[in-house]
Tab-separated table of C-alpha atoms and ligand atoms in Angstrom:
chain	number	residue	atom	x	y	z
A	1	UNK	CA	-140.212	100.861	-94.654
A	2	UNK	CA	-138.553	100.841	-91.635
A	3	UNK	CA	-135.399	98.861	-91.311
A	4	UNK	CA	-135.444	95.974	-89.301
A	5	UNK	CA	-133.404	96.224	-86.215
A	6	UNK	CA	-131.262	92.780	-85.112
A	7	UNK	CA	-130.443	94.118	-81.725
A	8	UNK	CA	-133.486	93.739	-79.061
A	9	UNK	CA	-133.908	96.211	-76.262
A	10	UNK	CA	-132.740	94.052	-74.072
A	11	UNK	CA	-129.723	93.837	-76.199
A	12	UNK	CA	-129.270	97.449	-75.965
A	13	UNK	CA	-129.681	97.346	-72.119
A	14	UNK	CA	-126.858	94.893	-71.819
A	15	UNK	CA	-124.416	96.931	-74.343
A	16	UNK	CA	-124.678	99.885	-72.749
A	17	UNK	CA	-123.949	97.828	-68.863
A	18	UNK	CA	-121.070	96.214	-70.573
A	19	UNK	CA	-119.797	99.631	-72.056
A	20	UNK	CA	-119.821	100.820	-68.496
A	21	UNK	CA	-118.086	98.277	-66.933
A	22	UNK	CA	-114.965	98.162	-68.995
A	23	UNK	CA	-114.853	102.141	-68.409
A	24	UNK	CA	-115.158	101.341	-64.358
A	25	UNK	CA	-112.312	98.414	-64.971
A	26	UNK	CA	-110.218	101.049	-66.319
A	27	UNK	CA	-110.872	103.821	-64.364
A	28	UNK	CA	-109.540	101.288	-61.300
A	29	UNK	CA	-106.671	100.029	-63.183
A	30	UNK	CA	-105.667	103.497	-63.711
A	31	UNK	CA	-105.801	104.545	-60.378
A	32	UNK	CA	-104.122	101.325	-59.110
A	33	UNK	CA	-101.283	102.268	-61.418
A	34	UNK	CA	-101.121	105.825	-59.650
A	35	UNK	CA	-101.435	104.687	-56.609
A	36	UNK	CA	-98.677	101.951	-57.637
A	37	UNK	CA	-96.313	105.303	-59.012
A	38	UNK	CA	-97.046	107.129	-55.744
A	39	UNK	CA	-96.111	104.529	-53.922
A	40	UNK	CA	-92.656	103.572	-55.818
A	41	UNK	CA	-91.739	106.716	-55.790
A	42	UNK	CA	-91.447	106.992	-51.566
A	43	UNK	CA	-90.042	103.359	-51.712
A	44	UNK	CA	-86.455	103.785	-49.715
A	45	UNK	CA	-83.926	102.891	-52.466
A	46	UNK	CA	-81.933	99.855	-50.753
A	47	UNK	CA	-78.520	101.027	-49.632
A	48	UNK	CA	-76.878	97.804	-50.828
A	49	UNK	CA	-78.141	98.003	-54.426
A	50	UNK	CA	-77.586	100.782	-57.319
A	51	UNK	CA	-79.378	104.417	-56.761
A	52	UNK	CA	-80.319	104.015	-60.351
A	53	UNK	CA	-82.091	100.970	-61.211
A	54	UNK	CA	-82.143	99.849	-64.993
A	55	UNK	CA	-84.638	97.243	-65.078
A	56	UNK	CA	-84.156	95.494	-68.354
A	57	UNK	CA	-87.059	93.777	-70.089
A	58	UNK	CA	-85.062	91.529	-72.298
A	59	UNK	CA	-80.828	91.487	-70.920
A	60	UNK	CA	-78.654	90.859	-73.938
A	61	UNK	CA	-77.507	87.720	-72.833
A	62	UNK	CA	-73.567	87.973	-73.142
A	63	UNK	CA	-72.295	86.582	-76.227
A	64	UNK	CA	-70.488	83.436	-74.852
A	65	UNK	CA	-72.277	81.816	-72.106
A	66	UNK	CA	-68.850	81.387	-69.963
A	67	UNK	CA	-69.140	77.928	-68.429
A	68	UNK	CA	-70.230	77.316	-64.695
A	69	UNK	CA	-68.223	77.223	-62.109
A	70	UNK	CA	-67.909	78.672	-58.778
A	71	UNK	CA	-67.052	82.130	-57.434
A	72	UNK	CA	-67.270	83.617	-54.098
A	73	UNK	CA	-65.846	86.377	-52.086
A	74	UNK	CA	-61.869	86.831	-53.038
A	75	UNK	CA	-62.371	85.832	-56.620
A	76	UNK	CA	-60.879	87.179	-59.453
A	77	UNK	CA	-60.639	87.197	-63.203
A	78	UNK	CA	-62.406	87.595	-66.386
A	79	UNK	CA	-65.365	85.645	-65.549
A	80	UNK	CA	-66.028	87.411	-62.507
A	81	UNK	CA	-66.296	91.105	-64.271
A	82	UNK	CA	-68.884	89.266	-66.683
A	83	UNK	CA	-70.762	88.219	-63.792
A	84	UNK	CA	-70.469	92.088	-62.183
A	85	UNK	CA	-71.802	93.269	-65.699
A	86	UNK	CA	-74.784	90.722	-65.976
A	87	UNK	CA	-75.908	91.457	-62.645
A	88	UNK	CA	-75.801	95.090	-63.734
A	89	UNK	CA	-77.486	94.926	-66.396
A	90	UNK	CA	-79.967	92.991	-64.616
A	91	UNK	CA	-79.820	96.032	-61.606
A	92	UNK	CA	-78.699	94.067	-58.484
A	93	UNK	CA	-75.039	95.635	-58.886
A	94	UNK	CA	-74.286	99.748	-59.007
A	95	UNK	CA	-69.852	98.789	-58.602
A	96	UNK	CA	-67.560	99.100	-60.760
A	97	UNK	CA	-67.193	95.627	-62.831
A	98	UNK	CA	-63.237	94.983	-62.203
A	99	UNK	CA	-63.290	91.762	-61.601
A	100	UNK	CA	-62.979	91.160	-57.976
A	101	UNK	CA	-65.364	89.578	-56.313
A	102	UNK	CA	-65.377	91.874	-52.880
A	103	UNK	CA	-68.449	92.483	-50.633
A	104	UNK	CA	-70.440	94.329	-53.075
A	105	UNK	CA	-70.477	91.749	-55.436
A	106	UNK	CA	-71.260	89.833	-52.522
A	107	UNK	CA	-74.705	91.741	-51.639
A	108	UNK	CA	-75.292	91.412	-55.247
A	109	UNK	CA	-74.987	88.062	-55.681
A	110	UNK	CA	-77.506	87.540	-52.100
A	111	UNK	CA	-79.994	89.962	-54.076
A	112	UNK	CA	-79.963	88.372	-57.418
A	113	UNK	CA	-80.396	85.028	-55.342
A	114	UNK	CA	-83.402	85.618	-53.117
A	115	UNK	CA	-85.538	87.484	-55.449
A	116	UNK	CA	-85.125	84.540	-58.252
A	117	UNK	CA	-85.979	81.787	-55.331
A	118	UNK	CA	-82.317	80.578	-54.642
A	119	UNK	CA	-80.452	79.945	-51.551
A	120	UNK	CA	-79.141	83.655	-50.592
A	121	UNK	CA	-75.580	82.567	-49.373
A	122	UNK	CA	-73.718	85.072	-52.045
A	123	UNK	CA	-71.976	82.115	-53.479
A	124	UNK	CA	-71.886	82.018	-57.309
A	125	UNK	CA	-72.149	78.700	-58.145
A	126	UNK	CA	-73.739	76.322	-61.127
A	127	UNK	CA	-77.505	76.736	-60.448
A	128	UNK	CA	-76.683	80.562	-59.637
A	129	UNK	CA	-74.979	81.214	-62.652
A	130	UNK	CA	-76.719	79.063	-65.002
A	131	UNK	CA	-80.295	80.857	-64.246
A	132	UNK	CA	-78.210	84.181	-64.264
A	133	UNK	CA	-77.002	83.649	-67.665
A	134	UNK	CA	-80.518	82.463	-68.818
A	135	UNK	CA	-83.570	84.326	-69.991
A	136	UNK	CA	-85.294	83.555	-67.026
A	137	UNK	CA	-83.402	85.603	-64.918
A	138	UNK	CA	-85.584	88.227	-63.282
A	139	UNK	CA	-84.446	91.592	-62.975
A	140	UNK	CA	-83.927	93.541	-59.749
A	141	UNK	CA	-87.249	94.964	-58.526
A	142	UNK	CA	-87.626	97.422	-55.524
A	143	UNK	CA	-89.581	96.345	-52.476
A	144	UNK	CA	-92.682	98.325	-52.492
A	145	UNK	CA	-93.460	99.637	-48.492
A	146	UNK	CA	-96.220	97.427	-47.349
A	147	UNK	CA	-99.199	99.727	-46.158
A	148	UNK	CA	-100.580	97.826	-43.493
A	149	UNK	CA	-99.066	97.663	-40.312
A	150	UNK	CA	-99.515	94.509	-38.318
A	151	UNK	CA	-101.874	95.290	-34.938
A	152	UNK	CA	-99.894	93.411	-32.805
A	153	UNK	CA	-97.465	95.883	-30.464
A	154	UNK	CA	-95.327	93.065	-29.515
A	155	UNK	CA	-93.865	90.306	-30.815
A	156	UNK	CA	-90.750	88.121	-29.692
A	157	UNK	CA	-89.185	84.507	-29.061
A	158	UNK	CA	-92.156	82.043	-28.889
A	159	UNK	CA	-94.626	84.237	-30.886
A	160	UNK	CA	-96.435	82.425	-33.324
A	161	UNK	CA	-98.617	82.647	-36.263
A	162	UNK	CA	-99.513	84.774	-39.183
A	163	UNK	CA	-98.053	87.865	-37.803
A	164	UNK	CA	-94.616	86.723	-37.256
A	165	UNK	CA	-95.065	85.528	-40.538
A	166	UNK	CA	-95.024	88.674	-42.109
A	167	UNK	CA	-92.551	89.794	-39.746
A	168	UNK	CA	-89.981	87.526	-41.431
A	169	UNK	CA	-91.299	88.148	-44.847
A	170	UNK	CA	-90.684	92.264	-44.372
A	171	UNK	CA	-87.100	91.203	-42.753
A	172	UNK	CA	-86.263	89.023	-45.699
A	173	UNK	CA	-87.309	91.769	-48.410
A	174	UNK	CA	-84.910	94.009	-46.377
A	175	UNK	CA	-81.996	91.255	-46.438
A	176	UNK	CA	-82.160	90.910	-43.189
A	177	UNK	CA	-83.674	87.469	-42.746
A	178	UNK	CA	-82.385	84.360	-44.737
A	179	UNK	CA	-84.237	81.445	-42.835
A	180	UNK	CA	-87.908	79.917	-43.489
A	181	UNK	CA	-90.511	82.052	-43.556
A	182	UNK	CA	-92.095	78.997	-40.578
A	183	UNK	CA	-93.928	81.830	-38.836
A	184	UNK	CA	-91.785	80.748	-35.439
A	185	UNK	CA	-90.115	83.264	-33.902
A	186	UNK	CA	-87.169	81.577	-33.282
A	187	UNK	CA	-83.427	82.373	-32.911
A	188	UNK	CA	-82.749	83.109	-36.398
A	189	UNK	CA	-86.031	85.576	-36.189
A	190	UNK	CA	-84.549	87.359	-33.006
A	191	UNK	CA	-81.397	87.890	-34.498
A	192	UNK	CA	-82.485	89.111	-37.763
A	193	UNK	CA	-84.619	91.719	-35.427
A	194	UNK	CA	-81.629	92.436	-33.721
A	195	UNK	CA	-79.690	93.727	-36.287
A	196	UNK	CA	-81.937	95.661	-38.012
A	197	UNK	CA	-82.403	97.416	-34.770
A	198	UNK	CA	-78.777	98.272	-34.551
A	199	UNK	CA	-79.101	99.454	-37.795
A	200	UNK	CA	-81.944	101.935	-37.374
A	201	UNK	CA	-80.705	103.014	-34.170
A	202	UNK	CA	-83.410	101.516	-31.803
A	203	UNK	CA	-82.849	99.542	-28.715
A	204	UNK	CA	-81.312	96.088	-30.077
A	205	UNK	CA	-83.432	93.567	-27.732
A	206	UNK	CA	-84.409	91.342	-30.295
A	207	UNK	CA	-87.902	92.039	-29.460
A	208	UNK	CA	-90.226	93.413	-32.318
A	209	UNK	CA	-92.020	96.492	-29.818
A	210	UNK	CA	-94.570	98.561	-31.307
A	211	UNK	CA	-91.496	101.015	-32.034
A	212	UNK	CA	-89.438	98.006	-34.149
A	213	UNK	CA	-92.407	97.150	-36.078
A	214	UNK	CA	-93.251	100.943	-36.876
A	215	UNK	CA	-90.337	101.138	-37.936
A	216	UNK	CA	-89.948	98.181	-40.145
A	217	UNK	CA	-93.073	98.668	-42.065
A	218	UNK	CA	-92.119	102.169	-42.356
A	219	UNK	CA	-90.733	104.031	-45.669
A	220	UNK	CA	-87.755	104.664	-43.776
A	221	UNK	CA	-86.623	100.933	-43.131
A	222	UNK	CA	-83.513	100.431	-45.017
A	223	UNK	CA	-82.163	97.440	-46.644
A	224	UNK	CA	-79.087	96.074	-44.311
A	225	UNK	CA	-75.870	97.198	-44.832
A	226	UNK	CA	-73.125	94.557	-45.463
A	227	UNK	CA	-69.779	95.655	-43.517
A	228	UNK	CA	-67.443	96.854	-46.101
A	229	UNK	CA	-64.363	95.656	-47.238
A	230	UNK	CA	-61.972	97.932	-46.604
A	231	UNK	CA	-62.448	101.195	-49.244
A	232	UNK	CA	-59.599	100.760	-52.344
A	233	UNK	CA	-57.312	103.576	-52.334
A	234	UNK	CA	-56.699	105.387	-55.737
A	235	UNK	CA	-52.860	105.095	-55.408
A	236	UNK	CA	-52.665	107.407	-58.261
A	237	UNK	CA	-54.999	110.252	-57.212
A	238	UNK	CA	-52.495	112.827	-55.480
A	239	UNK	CA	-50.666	115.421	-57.198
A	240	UNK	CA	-47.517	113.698	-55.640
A	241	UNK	CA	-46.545	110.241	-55.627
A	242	UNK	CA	-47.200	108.228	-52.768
A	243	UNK	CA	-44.500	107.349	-50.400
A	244	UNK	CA	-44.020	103.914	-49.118
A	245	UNK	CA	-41.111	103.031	-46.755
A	246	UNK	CA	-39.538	102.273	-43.363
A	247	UNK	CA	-41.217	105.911	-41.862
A	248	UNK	CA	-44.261	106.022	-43.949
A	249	UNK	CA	-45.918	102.067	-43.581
A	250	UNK	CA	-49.304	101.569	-44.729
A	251	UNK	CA	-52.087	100.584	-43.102
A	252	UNK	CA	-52.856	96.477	-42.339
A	253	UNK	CA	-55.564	96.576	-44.348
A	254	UNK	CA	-54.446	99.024	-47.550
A	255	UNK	CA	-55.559	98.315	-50.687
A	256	UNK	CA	-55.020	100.069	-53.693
A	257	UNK	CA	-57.721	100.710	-56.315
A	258	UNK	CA	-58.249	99.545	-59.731
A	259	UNK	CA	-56.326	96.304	-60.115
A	260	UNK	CA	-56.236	93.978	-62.763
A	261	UNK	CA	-55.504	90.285	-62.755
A	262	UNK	CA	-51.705	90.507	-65.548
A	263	UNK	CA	-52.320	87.378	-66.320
A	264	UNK	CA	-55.000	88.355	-68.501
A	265	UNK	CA	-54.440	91.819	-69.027
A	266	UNK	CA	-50.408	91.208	-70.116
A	267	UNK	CA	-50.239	90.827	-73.869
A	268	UNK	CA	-48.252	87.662	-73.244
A	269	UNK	CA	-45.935	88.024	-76.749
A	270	UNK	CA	-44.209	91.347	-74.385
A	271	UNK	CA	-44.259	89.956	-71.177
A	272	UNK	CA	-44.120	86.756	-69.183
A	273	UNK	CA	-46.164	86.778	-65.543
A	274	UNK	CA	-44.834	84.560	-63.976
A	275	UNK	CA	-47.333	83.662	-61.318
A	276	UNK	CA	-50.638	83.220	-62.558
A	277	UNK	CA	-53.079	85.733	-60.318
A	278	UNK	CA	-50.241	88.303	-60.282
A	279	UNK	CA	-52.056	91.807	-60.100
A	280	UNK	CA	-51.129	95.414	-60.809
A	281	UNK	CA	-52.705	98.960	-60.720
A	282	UNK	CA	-54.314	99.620	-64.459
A	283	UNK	CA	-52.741	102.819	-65.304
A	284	UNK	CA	-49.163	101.347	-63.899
A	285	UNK	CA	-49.427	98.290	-66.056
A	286	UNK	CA	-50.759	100.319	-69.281
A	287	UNK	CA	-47.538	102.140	-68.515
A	288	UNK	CA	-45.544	99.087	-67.865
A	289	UNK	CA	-47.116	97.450	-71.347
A	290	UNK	CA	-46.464	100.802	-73.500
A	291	UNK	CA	-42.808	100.383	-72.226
A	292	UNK	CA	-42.034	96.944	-73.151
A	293	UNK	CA	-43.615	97.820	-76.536
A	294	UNK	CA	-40.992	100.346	-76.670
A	295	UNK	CA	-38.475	98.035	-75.595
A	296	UNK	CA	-39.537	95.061	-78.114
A	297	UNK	CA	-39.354	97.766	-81.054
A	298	UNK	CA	-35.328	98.281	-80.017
A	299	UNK	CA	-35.003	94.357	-80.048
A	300	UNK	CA	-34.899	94.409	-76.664
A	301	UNK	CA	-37.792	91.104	-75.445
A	302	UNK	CA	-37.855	88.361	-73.303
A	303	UNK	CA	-39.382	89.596	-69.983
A	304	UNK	CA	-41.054	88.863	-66.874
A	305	UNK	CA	-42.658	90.288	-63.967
A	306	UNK	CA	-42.008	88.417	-61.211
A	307	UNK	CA	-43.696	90.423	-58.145
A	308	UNK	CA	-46.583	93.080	-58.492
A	309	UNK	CA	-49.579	94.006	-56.137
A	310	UNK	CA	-48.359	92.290	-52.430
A	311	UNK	CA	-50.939	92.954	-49.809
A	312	UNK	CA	-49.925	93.639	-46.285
A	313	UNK	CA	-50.645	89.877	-45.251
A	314	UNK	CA	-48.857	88.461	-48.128
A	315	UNK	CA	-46.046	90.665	-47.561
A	316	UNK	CA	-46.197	88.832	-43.662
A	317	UNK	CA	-46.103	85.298	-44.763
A	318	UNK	CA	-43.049	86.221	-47.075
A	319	UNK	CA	-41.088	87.894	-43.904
A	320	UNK	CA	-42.457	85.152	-41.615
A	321	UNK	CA	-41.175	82.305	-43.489
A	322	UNK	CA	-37.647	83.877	-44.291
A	323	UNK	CA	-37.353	84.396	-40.741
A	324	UNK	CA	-37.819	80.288	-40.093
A	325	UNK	CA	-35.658	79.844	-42.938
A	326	UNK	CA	-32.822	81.950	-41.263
A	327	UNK	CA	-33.477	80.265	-37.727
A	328	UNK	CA	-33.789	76.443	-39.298
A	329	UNK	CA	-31.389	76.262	-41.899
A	330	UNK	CA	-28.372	78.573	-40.268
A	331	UNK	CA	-29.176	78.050	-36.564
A	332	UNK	CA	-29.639	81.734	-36.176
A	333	UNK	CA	-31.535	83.226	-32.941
A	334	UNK	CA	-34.786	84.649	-33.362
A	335	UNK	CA	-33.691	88.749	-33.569
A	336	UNK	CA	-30.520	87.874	-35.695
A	337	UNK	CA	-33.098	86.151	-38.518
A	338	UNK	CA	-35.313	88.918	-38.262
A	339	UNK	CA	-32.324	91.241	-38.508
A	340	UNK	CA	-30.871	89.144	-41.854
A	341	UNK	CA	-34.708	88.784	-43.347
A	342	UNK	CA	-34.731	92.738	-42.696
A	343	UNK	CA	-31.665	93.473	-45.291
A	344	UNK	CA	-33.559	92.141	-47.945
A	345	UNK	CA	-37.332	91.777	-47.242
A	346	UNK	CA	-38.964	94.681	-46.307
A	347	UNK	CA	-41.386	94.648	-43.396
A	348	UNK	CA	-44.897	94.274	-43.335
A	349	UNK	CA	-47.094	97.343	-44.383
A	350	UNK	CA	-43.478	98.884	-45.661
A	351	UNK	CA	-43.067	97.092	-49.060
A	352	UNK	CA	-43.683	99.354	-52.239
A	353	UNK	CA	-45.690	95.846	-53.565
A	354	UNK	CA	-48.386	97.412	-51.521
A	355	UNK	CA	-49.283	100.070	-53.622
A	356	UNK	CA	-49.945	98.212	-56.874
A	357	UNK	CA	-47.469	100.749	-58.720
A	358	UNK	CA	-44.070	98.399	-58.529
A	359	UNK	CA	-42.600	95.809	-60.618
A	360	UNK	CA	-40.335	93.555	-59.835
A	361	UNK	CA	-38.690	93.040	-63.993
A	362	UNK	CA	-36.483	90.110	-64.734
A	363	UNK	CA	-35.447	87.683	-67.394
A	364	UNK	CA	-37.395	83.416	-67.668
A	365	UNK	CA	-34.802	81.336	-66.074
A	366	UNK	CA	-31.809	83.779	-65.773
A	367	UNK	CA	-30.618	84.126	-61.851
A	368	UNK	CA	-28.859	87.625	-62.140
A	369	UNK	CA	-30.821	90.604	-63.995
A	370	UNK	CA	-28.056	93.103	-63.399
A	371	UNK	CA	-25.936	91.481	-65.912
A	372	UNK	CA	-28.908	91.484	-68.829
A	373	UNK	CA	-29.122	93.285	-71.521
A	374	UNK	CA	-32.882	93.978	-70.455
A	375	UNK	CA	-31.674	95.618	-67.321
A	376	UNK	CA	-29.898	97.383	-68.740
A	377	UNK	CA	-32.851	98.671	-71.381
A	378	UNK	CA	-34.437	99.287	-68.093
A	379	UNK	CA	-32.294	101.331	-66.414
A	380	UNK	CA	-31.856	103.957	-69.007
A	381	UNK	CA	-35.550	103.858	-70.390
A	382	UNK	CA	-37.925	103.076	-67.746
A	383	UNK	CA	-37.861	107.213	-66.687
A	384	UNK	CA	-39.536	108.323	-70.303
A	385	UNK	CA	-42.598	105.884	-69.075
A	386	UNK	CA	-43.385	107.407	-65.584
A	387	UNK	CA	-41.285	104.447	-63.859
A	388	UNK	CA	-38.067	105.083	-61.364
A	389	UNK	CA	-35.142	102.596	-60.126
A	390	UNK	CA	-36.532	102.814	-57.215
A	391	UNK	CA	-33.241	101.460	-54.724
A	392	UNK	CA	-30.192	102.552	-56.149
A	393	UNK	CA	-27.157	101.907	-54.685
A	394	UNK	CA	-26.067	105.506	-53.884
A	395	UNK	CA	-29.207	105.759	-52.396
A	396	UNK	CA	-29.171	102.722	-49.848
A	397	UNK	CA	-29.103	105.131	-46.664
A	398	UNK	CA	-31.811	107.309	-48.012
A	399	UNK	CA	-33.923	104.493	-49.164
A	400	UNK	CA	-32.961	102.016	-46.497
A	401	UNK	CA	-32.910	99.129	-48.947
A	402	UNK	CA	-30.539	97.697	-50.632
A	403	UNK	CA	-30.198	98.643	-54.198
A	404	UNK	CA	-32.150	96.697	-55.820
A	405	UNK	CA	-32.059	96.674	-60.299
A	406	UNK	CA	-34.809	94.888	-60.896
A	407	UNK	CA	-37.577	96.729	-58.499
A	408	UNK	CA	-39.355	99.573	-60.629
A	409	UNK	CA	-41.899	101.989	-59.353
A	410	UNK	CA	-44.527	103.864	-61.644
A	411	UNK	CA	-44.826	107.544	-60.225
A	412	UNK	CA	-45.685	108.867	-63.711
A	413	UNK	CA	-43.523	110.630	-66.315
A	414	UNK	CA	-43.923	114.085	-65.031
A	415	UNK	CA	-42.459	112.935	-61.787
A	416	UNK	CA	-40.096	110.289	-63.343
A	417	UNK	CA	-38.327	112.573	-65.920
A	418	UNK	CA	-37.234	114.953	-63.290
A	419	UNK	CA	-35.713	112.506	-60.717
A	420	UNK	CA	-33.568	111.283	-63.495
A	421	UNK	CA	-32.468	114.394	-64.528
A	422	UNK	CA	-32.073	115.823	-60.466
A	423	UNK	CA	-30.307	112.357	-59.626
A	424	UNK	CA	-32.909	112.113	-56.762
A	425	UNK	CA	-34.458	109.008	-55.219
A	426	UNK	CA	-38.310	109.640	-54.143
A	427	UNK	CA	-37.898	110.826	-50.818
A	428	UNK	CA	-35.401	113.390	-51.857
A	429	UNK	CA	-37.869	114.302	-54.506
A	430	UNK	CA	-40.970	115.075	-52.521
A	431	UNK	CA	-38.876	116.429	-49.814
A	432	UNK	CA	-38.045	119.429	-52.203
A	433	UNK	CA	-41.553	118.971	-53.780
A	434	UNK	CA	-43.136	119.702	-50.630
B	1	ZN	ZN1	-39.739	94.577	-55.649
């Protein structure tokens, strides 16, 4: 007997049409994923975001949620490096997470903000930080190069429509655009065309010519490039230590790299900072911390550090004001203060406060350091931990400051050791090193 079959021809029919379709489906779906490979893989990478993008699926979401506040460019501290590390984990930031909130973090912050459907204005604040800290955040995705090109050869102040529309889309993907996507080409549209012209070295008119547009829908339209802030110097990187003085001023706007906020970084039970914010060059202040350590272990504690890290225009403000201060309170003429400020402030772009690598070491609520015990600690130590006495009195002419006991300067103990044994300052050192 034959056995009965459920399935009809028609049945049969309709299997095998369904079997087919699923293999089409997939067969499209495939190639739409090749063509979606092809197509990342001649995607510019951005110049303001990391080479290497780690897209996370899930970010470990830090361990405590630090509470929002508000950061923006200048910032520093603990809670900004958290915020450097999130958004690197989540791929909008390739710099080094130390903290400072310069103009990389900056671009970062823009990034993270337009592609989760914020306000772009780089500012950190609550709703920023809460939906960065949250599972929802979205993780930094490449823009793919749009294939079509609009038809339009020209467009430019008055245009209208669907085409300008896109026009400020592709100019917003490229962070180039921040206003409504209104499909007016207005002033903020002109100027947003301007500037990527000047940036891909075409004629900056403003107008989006069949050149502009080629261009912009092109694999070789770059994401703008945010001015930097001036490049950190690694004070630390020569084979000889870097000279600061009278004859050898630094530039306006020097800054050293690799700082850290004491504050936070000082174990607090060796040293008191005593201004909050006070910053320092890492290696100097691991030096500085290994010292003390030293020092506390010959029963030799209670200190401060009352000057680090000056930059240029702090160091102005400080000369400016003692300069008033000679001219107010002791009726002096204008070059006379400036001559008294200059015995015992050093001018701008001059002081060693610029390079991150000097300390200025005293005692909480004691006027004189020379007559401490801690001075003198410091004074016969400081050399086996890379640090010199920088002004010495028997050195004033040489140095052109007065001596000074409580300034120290970290040049490193292979340097250090030898101008305390050769009785040499640091320009008589490197003038023999040389
Ligand atoms: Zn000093």
């Amino acid at each position: 007997m034959k056995k009965k079959s459920g399935i009809s021809p028609l049945g049969i029919v309709m299997i095998i049409a369904l079997v087919g379709a699923i293999a089409l489906v997939g067969a499209a779906a495939l190639a739409n994923r090749q063509e979606y490979l092809r197509e990342a893989a001649i995607t510019p990478t951005p110049s303001i975001t990391p080479r290497t993008v780690r897209i996370t699926e899930d970010p470990a979401l830090p361990t405590s949620t630090p509470t929002p506040r508000l950061f923006q460019m200048n910032a520093v501290g603990v809670e900004v490096r958290q915020m450097q590390e999130r958004l690197a984990a989540l791929g909008y930031y390739g710099g080094e997470a130390d903290g400072q909130f310069g103009a990389g973090t900056r671009a970062a912050v823009e990034a993270f903000q337009r592609q989760n459907g914020l306000e772009a204005d780089g500012i950190a604040g609550e709703t920023t930080l809460t939906l960065l800290y949250s599972a929802g955040a979205q993780a930094f995705m490449p823009t793919p190069t749009p294939s079509a090109t609009p038809e339009t050869a020209m467009l430019s102040s008055g245009s209208q429509g669907e085409q300008v529309k896109q026009l400020q889309q592709r100019l917003q993907e490229l962070g180039f655009y921040t206003g409504k996507i209104d499909g007016d080409y207005g002033k903020g549209t002109r100027n947003a065309v301007t500037v990527f012209q000047q940036q891909h070295g075409l004629e900056a008119d403003g107008i989006a010519g069949e050149k502009t547009l080629k261009t912009l829908y092109s694999g070789s339209a770059r994401q703008i490039t945010v001015t930097p802030a001036p490049e950190a110097v690694q004070v630390l990187s020569g084979n000889l230590p870097l000279l600061v003085n009278k004859e050898h001023p630094i530039a306006d706007d020097f800054v050293p790299a690799d700082l850290v906020n004491m504050s936070e970084y000082c174990d607090a039970s060796l040293v008191k900072i005593k201004y909050s914010g006070t910053r320092g060059v890492r290696e100097a202040v691991d030096a500085l911390l290994d010292m003390l350590k030293a020092a506390k272990a010959d029963g030799v504690i209670n200190w401060q550090v009352s000057a680090a890290y000056r930059s240029v225009a702090d160091q102005r403000r400080i000369f400016d004001s003692n300069v008033k201060s000679y001219m107010d309170k002791n009726g002096l003429s204008r070059a006379n203060a400036i001559s008294a400020t200059r015995k015992t402030v050093a001018d701008p772009g001059t002081s060693e406060h610029h390079t991150g690598l000097a300390f200025d070491m005293t005692v909480p609520n004691t006027e004189s350091f020379i007559s401490t015990k801690q001075c003198k600690w410091l004074h016969e130590h400081c050399w086996d931990y890379g640090f010199v006495v920088r002004y010495q009195k028997d050195k004033e002419d040489i140095t052109g400051f007065l001596a000074e006991a409580w300034h120290i300067r970290y040049v490193g103990a292979e340097h250090s050791t030898v101008m305390r044994d050769r009785n040499l300052c640091l320009e008589e050192y490197l003038q023999l090193a040389r």
